[in-house]
mmCIF file of C-alpha atoms in Angstrom:
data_model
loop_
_atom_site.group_PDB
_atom_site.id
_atom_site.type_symbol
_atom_site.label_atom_id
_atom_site.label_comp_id
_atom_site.label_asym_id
_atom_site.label_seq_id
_atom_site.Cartn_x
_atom_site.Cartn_y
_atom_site.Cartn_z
ATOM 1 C CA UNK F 27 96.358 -41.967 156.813
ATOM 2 C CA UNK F 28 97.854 -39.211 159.189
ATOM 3 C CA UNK F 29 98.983 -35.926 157.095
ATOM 4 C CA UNK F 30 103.196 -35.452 158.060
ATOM 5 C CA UNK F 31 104.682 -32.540 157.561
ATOM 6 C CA UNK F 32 105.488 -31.944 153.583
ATOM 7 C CA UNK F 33 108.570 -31.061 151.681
ATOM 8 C CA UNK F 34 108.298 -27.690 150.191
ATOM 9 C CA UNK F 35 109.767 -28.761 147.603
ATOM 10 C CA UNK F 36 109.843 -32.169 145.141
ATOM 11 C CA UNK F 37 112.078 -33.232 142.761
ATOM 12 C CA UNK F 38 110.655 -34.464 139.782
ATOM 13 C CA UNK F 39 113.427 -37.193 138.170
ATOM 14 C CA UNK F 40 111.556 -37.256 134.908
ATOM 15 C CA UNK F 41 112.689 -40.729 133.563
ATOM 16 C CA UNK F 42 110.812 -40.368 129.868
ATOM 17 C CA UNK F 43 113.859 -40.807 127.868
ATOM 18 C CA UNK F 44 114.980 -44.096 129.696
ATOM 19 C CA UNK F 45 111.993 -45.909 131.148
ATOM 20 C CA UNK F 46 109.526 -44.249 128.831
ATOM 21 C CA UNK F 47 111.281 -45.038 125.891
ATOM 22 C CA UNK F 48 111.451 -48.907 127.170
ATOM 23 C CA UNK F 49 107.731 -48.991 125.902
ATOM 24 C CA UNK F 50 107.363 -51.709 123.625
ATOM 25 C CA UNK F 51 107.378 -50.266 120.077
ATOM 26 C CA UNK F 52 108.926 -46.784 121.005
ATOM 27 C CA UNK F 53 111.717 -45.661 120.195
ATOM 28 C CA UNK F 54 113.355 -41.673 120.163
ATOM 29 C CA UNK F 55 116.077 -41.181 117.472
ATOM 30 C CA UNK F 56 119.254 -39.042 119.103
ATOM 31 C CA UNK F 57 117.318 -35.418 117.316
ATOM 32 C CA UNK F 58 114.154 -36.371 119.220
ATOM 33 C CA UNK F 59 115.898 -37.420 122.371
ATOM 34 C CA UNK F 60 117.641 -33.797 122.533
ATOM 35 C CA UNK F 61 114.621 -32.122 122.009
ATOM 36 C CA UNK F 62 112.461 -34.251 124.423
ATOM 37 C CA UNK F 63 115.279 -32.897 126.644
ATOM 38 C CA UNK F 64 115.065 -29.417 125.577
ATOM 39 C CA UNK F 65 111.575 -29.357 126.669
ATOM 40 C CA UNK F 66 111.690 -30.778 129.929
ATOM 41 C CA UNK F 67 114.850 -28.710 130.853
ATOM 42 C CA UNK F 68 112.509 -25.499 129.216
ATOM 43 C CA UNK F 69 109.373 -26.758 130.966
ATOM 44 C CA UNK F 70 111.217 -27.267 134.721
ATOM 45 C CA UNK F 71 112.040 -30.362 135.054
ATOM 46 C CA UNK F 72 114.711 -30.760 137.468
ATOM 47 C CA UNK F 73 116.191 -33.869 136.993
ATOM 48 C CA UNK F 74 116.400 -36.218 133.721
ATOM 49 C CA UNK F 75 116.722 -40.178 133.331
ATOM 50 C CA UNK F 76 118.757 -39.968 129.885
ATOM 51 C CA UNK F 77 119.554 -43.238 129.004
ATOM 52 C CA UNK F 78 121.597 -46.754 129.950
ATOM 53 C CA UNK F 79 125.292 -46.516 129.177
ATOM 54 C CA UNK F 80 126.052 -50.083 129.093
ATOM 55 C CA UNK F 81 123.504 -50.700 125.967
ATOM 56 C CA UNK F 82 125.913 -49.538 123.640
ATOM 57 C CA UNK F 83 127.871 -46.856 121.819
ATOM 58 C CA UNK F 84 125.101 -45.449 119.930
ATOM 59 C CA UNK F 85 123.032 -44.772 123.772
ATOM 60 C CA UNK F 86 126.229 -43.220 124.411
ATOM 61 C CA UNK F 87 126.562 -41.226 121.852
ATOM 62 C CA UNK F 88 123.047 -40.195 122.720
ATOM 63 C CA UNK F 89 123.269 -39.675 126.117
ATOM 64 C CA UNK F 90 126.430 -37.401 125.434
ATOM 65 C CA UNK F 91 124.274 -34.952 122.835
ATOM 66 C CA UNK F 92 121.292 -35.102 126.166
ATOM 67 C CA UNK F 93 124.281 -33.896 128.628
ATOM 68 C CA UNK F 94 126.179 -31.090 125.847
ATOM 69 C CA UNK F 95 122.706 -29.617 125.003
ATOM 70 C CA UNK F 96 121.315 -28.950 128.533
ATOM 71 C CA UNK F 97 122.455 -26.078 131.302
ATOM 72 C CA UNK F 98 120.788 -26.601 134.099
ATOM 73 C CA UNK F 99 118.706 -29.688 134.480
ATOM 74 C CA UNK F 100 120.676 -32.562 136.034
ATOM 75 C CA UNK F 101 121.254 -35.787 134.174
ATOM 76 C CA UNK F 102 121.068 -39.178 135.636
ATOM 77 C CA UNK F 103 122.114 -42.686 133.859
ATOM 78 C CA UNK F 104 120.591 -45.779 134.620
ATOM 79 C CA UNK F 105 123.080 -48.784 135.831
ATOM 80 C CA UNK F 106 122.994 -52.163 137.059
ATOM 81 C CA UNK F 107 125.163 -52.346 139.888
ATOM 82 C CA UNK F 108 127.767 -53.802 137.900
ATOM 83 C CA UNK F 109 131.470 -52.438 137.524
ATOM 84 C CA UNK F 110 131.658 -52.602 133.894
ATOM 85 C CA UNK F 111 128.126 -50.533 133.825
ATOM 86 C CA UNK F 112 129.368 -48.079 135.547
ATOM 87 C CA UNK F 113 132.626 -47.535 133.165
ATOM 88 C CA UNK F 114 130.303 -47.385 130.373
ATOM 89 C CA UNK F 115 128.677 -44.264 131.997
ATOM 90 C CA UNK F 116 132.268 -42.451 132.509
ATOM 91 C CA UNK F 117 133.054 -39.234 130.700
ATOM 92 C CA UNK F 118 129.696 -39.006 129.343
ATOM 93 C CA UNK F 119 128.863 -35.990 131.422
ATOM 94 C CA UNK F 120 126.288 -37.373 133.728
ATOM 95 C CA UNK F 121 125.417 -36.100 137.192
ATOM 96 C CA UNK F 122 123.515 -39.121 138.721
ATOM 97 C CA UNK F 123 123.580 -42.487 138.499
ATOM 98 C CA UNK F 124 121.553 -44.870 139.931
ATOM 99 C CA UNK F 125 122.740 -48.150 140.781
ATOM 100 C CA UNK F 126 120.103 -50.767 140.018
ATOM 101 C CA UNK F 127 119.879 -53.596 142.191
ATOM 102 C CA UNK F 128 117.044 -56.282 142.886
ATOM 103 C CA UNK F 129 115.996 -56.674 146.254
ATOM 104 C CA UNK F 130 113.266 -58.788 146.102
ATOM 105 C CA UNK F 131 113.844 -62.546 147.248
ATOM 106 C CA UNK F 132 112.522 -63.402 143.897
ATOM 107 C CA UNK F 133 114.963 -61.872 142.208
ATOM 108 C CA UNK F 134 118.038 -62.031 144.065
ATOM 109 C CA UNK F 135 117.259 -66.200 143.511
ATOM 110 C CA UNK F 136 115.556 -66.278 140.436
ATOM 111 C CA UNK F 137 117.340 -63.329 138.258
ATOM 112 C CA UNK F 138 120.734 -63.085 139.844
ATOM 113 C CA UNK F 139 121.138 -66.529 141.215
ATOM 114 C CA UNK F 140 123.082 -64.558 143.828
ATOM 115 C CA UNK F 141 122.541 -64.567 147.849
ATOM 116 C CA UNK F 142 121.458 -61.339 149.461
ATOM 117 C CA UNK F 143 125.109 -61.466 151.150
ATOM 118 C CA UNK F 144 126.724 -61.552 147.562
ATOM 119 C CA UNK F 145 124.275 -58.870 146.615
ATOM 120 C CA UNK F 146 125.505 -56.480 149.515
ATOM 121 C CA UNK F 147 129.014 -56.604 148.483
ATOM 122 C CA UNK F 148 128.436 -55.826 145.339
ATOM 123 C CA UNK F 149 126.542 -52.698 146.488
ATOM 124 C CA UNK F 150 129.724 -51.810 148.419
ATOM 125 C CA UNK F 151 132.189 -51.798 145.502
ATOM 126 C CA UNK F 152 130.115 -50.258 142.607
ATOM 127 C CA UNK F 153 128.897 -47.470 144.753
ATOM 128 C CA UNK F 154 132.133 -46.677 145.585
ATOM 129 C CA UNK F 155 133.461 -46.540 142.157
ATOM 130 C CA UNK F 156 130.823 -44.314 140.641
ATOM 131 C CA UNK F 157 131.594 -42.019 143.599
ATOM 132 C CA UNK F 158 134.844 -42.042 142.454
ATOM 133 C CA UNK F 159 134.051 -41.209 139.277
ATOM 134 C CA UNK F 160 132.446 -38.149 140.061
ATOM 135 C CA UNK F 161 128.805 -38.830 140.135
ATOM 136 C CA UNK F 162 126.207 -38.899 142.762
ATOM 137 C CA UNK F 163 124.856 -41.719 143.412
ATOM 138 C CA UNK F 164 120.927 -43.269 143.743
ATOM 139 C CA UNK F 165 120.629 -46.935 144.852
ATOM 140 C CA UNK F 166 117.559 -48.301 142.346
ATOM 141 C CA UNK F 167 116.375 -50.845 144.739
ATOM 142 C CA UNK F 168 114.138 -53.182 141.991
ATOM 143 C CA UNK F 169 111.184 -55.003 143.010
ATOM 144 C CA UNK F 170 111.108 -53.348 146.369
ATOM 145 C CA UNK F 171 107.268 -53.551 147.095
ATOM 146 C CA UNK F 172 108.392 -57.625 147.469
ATOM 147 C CA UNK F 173 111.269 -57.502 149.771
ATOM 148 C CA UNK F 174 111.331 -57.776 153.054
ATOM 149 C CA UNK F 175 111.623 -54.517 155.501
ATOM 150 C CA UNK F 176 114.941 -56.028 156.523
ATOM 151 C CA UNK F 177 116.071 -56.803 153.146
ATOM 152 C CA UNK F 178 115.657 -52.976 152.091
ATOM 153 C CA UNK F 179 117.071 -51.445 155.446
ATOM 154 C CA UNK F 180 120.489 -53.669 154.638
ATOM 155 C CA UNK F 181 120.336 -51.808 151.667
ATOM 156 C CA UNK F 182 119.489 -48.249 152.703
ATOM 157 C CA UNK F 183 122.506 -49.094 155.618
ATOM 158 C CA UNK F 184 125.133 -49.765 152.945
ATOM 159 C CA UNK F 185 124.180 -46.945 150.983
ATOM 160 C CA UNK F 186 124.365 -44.673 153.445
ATOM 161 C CA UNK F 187 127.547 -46.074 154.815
ATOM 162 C CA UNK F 188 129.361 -45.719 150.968
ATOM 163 C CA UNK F 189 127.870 -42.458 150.074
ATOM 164 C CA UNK F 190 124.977 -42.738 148.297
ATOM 165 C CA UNK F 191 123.064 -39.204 148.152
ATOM 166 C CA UNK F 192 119.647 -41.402 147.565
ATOM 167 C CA UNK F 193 117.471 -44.482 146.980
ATOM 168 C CA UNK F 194 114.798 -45.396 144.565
ATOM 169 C CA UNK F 195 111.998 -47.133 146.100
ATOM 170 C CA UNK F 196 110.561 -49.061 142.926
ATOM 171 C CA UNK F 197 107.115 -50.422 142.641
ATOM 172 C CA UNK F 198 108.486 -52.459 139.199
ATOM 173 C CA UNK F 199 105.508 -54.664 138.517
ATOM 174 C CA UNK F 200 102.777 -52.349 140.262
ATOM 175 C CA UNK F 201 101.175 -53.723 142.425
ATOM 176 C CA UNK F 202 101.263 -51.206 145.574
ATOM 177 C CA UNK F 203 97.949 -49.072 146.665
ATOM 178 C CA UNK F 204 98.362 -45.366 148.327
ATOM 179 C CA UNK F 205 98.020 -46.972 151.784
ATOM 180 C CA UNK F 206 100.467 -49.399 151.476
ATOM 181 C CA UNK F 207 102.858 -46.645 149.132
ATOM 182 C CA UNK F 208 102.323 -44.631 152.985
ATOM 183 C CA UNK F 209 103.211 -47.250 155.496
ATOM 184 C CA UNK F 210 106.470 -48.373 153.466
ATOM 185 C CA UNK F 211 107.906 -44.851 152.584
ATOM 186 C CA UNK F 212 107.188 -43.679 156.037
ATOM 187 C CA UNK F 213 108.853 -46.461 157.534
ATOM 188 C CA UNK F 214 111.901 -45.971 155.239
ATOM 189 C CA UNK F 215 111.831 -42.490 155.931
ATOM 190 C CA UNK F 216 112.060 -43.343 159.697
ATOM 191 C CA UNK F 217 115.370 -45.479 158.800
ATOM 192 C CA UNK F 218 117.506 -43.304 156.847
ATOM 193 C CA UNK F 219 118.717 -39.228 156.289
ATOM 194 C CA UNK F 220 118.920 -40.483 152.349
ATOM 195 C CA UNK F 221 116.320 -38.577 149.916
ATOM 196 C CA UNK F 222 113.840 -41.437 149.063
ATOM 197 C CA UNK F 223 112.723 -41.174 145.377
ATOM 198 C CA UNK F 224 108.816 -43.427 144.572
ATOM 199 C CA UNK F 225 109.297 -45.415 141.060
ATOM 200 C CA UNK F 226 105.821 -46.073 140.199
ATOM 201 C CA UNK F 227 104.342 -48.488 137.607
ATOM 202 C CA UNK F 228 100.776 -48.210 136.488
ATOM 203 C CA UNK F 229 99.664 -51.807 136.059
ATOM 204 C CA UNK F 230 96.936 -51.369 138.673
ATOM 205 C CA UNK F 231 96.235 -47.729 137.517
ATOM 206 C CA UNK F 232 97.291 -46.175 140.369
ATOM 207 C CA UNK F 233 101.186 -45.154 139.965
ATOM 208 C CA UNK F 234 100.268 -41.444 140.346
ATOM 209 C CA UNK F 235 97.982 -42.219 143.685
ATOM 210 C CA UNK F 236 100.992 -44.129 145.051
ATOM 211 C CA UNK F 237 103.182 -41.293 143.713
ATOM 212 C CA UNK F 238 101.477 -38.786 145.676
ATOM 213 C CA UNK F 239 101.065 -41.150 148.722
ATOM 214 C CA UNK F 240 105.103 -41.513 148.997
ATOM 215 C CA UNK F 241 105.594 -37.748 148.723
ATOM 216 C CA UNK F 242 103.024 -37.580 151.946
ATOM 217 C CA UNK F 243 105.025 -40.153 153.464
ATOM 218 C CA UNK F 244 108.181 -38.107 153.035
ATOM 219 C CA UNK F 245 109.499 -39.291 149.648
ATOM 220 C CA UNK F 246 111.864 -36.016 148.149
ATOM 221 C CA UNK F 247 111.755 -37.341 144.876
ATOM 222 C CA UNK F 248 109.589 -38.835 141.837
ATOM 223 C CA UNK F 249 109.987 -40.729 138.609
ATOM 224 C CA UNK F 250 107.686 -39.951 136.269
ATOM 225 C CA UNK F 251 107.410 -40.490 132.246
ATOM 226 C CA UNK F 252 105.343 -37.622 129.755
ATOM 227 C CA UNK F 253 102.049 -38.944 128.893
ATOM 228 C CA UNK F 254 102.671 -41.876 131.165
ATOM 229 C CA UNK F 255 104.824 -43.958 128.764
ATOM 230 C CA UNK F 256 106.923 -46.847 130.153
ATOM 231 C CA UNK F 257 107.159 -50.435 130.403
ATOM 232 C CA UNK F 258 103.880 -52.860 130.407
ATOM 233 C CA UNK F 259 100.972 -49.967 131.590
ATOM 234 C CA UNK F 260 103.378 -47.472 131.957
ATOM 235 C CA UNK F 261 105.122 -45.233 134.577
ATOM 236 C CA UNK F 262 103.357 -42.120 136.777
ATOM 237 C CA UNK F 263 102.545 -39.312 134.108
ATOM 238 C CA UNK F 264 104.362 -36.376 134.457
ATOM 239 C CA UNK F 265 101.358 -33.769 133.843
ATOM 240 C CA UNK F 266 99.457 -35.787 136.120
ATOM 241 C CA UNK F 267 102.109 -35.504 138.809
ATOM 242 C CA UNK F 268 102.813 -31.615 138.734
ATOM 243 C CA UNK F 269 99.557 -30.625 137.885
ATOM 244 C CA UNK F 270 98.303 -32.452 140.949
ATOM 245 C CA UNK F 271 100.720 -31.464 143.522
ATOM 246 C CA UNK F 272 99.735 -27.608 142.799
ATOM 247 C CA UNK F 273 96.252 -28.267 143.074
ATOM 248 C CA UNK F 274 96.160 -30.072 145.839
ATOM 249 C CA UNK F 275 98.618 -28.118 147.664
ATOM 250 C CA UNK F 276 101.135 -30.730 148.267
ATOM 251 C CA UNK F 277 104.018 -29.672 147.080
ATOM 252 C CA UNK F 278 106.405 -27.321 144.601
ATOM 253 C CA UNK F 279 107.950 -28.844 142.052
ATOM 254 C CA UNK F 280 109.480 -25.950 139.934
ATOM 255 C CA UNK F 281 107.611 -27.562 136.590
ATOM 256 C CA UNK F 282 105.918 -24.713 134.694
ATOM 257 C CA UNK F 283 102.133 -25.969 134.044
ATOM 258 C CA UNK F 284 102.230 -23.683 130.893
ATOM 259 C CA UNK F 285 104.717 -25.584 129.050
ATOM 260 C CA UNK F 286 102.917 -29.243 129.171
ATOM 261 C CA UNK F 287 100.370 -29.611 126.781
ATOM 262 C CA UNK F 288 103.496 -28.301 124.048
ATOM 263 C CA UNK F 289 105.792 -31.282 125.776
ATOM 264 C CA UNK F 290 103.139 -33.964 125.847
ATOM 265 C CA UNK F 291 101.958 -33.482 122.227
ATOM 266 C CA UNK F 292 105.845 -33.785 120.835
ATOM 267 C CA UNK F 293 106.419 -37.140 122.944
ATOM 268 C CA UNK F 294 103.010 -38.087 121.589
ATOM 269 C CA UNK F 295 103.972 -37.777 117.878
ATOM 270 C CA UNK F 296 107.659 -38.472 118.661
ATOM 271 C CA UNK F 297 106.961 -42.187 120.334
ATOM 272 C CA UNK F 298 103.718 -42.943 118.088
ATOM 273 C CA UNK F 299 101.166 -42.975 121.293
ATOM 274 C CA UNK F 300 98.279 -41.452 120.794
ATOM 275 C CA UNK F 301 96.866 -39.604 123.372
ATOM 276 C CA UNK F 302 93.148 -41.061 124.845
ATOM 277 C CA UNK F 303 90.657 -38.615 124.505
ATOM 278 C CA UNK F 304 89.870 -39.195 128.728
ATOM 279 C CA UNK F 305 93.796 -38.802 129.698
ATOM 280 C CA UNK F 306 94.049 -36.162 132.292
ATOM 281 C CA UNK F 307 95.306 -33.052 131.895
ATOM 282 C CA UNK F 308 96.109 -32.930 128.585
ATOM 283 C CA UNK F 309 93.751 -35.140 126.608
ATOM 284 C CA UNK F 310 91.447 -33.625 124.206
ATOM 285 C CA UNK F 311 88.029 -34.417 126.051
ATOM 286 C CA UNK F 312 90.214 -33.594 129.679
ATOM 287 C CA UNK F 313 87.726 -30.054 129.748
ATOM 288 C CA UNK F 314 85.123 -30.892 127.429
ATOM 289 C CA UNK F 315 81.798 -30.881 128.346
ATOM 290 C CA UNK F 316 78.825 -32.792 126.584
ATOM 291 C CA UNK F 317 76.204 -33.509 129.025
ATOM 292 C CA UNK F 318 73.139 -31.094 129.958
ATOM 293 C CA UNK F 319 73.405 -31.351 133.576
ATOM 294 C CA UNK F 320 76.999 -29.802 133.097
ATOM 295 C CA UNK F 321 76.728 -27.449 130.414
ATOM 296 C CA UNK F 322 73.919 -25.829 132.297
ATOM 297 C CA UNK F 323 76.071 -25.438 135.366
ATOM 298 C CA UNK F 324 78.694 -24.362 134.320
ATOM 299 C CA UNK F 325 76.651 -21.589 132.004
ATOM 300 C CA UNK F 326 75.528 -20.869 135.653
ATOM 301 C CA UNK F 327 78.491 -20.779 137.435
ATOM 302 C CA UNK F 328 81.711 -22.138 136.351
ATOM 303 C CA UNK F 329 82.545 -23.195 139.399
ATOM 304 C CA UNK F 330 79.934 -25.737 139.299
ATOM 305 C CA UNK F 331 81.812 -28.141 137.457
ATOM 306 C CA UNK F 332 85.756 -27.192 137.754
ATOM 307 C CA UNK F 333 87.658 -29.203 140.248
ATOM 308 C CA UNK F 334 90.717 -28.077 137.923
ATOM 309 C CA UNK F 335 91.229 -24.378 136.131
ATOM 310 C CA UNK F 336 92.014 -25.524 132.546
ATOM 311 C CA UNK F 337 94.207 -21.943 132.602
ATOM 312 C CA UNK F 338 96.555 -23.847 134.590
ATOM 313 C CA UNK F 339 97.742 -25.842 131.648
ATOM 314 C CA UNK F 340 96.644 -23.089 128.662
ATOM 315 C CA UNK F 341 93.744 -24.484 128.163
ATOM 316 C CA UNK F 342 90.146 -23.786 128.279
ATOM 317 C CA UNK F 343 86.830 -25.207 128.901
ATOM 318 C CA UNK F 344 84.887 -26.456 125.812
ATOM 319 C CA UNK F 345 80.998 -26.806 125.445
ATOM 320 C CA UNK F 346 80.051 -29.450 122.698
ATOM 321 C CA UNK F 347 77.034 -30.867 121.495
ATOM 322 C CA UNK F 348 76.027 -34.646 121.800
ATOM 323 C CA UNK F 349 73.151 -37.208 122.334
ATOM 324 C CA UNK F 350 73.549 -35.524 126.287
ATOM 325 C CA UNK F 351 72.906 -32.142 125.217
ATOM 326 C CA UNK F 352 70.034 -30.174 127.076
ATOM 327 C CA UNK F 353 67.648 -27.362 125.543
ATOM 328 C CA UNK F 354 70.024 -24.955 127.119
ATOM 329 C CA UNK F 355 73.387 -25.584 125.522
ATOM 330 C CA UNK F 356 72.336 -26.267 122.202
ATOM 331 C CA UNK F 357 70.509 -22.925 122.430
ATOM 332 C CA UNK F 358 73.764 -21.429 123.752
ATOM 333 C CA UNK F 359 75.804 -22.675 121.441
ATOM 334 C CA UNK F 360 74.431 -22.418 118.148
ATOM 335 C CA UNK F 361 73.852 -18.658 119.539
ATOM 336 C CA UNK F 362 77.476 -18.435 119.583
ATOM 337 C CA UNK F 363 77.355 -19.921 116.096
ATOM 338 C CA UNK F 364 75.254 -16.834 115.213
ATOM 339 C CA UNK F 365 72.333 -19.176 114.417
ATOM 340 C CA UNK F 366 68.935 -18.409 116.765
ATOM 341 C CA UNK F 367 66.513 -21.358 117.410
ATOM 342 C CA UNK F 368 63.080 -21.609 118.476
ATOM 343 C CA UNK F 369 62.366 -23.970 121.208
ATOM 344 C CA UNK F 370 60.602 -26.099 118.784
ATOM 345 C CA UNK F 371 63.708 -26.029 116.170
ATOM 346 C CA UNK F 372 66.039 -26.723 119.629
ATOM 347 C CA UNK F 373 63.844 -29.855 119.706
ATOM 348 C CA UNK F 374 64.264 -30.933 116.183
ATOM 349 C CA UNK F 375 68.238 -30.273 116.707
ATOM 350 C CA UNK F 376 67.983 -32.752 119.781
ATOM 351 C CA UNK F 377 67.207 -35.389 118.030
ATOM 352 C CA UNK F 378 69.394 -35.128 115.421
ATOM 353 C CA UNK F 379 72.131 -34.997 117.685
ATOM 354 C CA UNK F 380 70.916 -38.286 119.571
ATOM 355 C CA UNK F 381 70.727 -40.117 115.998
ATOM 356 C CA UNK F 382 74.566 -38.669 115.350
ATOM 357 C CA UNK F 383 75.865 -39.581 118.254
ATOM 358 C CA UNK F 384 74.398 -43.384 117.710
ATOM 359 C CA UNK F 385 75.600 -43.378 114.180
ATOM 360 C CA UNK F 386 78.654 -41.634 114.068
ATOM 361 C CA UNK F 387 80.349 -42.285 117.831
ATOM 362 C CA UNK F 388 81.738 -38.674 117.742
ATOM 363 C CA UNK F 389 80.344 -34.971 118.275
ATOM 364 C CA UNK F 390 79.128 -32.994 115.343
ATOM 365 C CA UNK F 391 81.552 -30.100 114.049
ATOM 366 C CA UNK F 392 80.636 -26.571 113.394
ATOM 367 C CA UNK F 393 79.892 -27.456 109.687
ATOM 368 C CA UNK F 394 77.692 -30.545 110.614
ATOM 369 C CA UNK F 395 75.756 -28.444 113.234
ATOM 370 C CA UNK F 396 75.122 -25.795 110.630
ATOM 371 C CA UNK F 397 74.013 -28.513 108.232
ATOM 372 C CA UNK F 398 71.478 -29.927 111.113
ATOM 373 C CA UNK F 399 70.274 -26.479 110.832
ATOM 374 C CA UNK F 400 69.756 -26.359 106.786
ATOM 375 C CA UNK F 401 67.635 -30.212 106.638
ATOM 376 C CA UNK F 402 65.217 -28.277 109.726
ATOM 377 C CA UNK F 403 64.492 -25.881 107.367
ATOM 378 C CA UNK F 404 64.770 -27.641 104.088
ATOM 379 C CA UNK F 405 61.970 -30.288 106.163
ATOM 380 C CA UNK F 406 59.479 -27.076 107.116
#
């Protein structure tokens, strides 16, 4: 794909506490929501997804605390583009709201029972009323990886034409690649002065590739979720997103890499997701190192192995010991230990490492290293 000019700067609409929290089992009490809030607002987030008036008093009532508690970061609420949603959302002190509509030919038949004509006036109206209201507006145009070009540039026209400040180009049941995220932004871009904001799912495990992709293409904005919560596989990850875009040069996004790992580890306790050990960024294996090969270059020259500085989030490498190890790191690290080996006791500690690892499916602590130690010289 051709490089295009790039923003300078990205929004990040971080939509955690709606889509994230439409997870299936999760689910943020009002204290948790604020908080969640807190931290994004604290961390840089820009922009925050809050909630869905129209599901009742007790969203409301949550989406109100979200709104009193912050001072800076923007709040958006998430409507169908229905009147009565939209009076659900009024007086709660949101900024945004974006207007959900399906554009898809399978779902303006098949979910609305509705023809794209009855679809457009509805646009027209709602729009217009939330503008009234006070509130900027963001046309969520569902399903839009299946609609036809025309389809979404009748939509972009009329949202435009009412004044809408943006659309949301969402890739509900994931199924775009980066290439195809490219062509379709940068067409879209080509049709409209709107910001154009990428809503990517992760069924295909590639929402932050086609995240990145649409910001190349010209998209201003991004949805993402912490730790990559959301419906089905999930939504793009916010760490994944920021911490990308700085080290590839991409983009700014104002989010403060610092404050991440303390955000991702409260939504991991608050919505009962672990964290895998692999996830990037801010997993706990995400800078560990196990195999020889590795340890022994980066002992060399960290630079060997570090495509990303593990300052950048607060963290740091880590050198562990495993059924991978070489002569060289368990040397190293049982000299950090305060424990010196001979080459032939490095040997014996190899092996018991390899029969660990088989046994056990997990590295050796401190005290377990120290106790490989004790049966060496228990056995001589």
């Amino acid at each position: 794909m051709d490089k295009q000019a790039q923003p300078l700067n990205v929004i990040i609409n971080d939509t955690t506490l709606r889509d994230g929290e439409q997870s299936p089992g999760v689910g943020f009490t009002i204290d948790e929501k604020v908080n969640i809030a807190l931290l994004l607002e604290s961390a840089g987030v820009s922009e925050l997804e809050v909630g869905i008036p129209a599901m009742g008093e007790r969203e409301r009532e949550g989406i109100k605390a979200i709104t009193h508690s912050l001072t800076h970061s923007k709040t958006m609420g998430w409507c169908r583009m229905l009147a009565e949603d939209v009076d659900c959302a009024v007086d709660l002190g949101l900024d945004w709201l974006d207007l959900s509509v399906p554009v898809s030919h399978q779902q303006i038949k098949h979910k609305l029972n509705k023809t794209l004509e009855q679809v457009i006036r509805s646009c027209e109206s709602v729009i217009q009323q939330a503008i009234d209201n006070g509130m900027q507006v963001c046309v969520g145009m569902e399903d839009a990886s299946r609609a036809d070009h025309d389809v979404l540039c009748r939509v972009l026209e009329v949202a435009e034409s009412f004044g809408a400040s943006r659309v949301r180009f969402a890739d509900t049941l994931g199924i775009l690649d980066p290439f195809s995220t490219y062509q379709t932004i940068s067409e879209l871009r080509a049709q409209t002065g709107l910001q154009i904001e990428m809503h990517a799912h992760n069924d295909l495990g590639m929402a932050t590739a086609n995240s990145l992709a649409a910001i190349r293409a010209g998209a201003n904005s991004i949805n993402t979720t912490v730790n990559g919560l959301g419906e089905r596989a999930g939504n793009a990850a916010l760490e994944e997103i920021a911490v990308a875009l700085k080290v590839l040069n991409h983009a700014e996004t104002g989010v403060d890499l610092l404050k991440l790992e303390g955000l991702c580890r409260y939504v991991q306790v608050a919505s009962g997701r672990p964290l895998m050990p692999q996830k990037a960024i801010v997993g706990d294996c995400a800078f560990t190192h196990e195999s020889g090969i590795h340890v022994d270059g980066l002992l060399k020259d960290i630079k060997n192995y570090q495509g990303v500085e593990p300052s950048l989030v607060g963290r740091d490498h880590q050198m562990v010991l495993g059924k991978h190890s070489g002569m060289q790191a368990i040397e190293s690290i049982y000299t950090a230990m305060g424990i010196r080996l001979t080459t032939a006791q490095c040997e014996l500690i190899k092996a018991q490492l390899v029969n660990w690892a088989e046994t056990y499916k997990c590295v050796p602590d401190p005290q377990q290293l120290r106790s490989f130690t004790s049966m060496i010289l228990h056995t001589a």
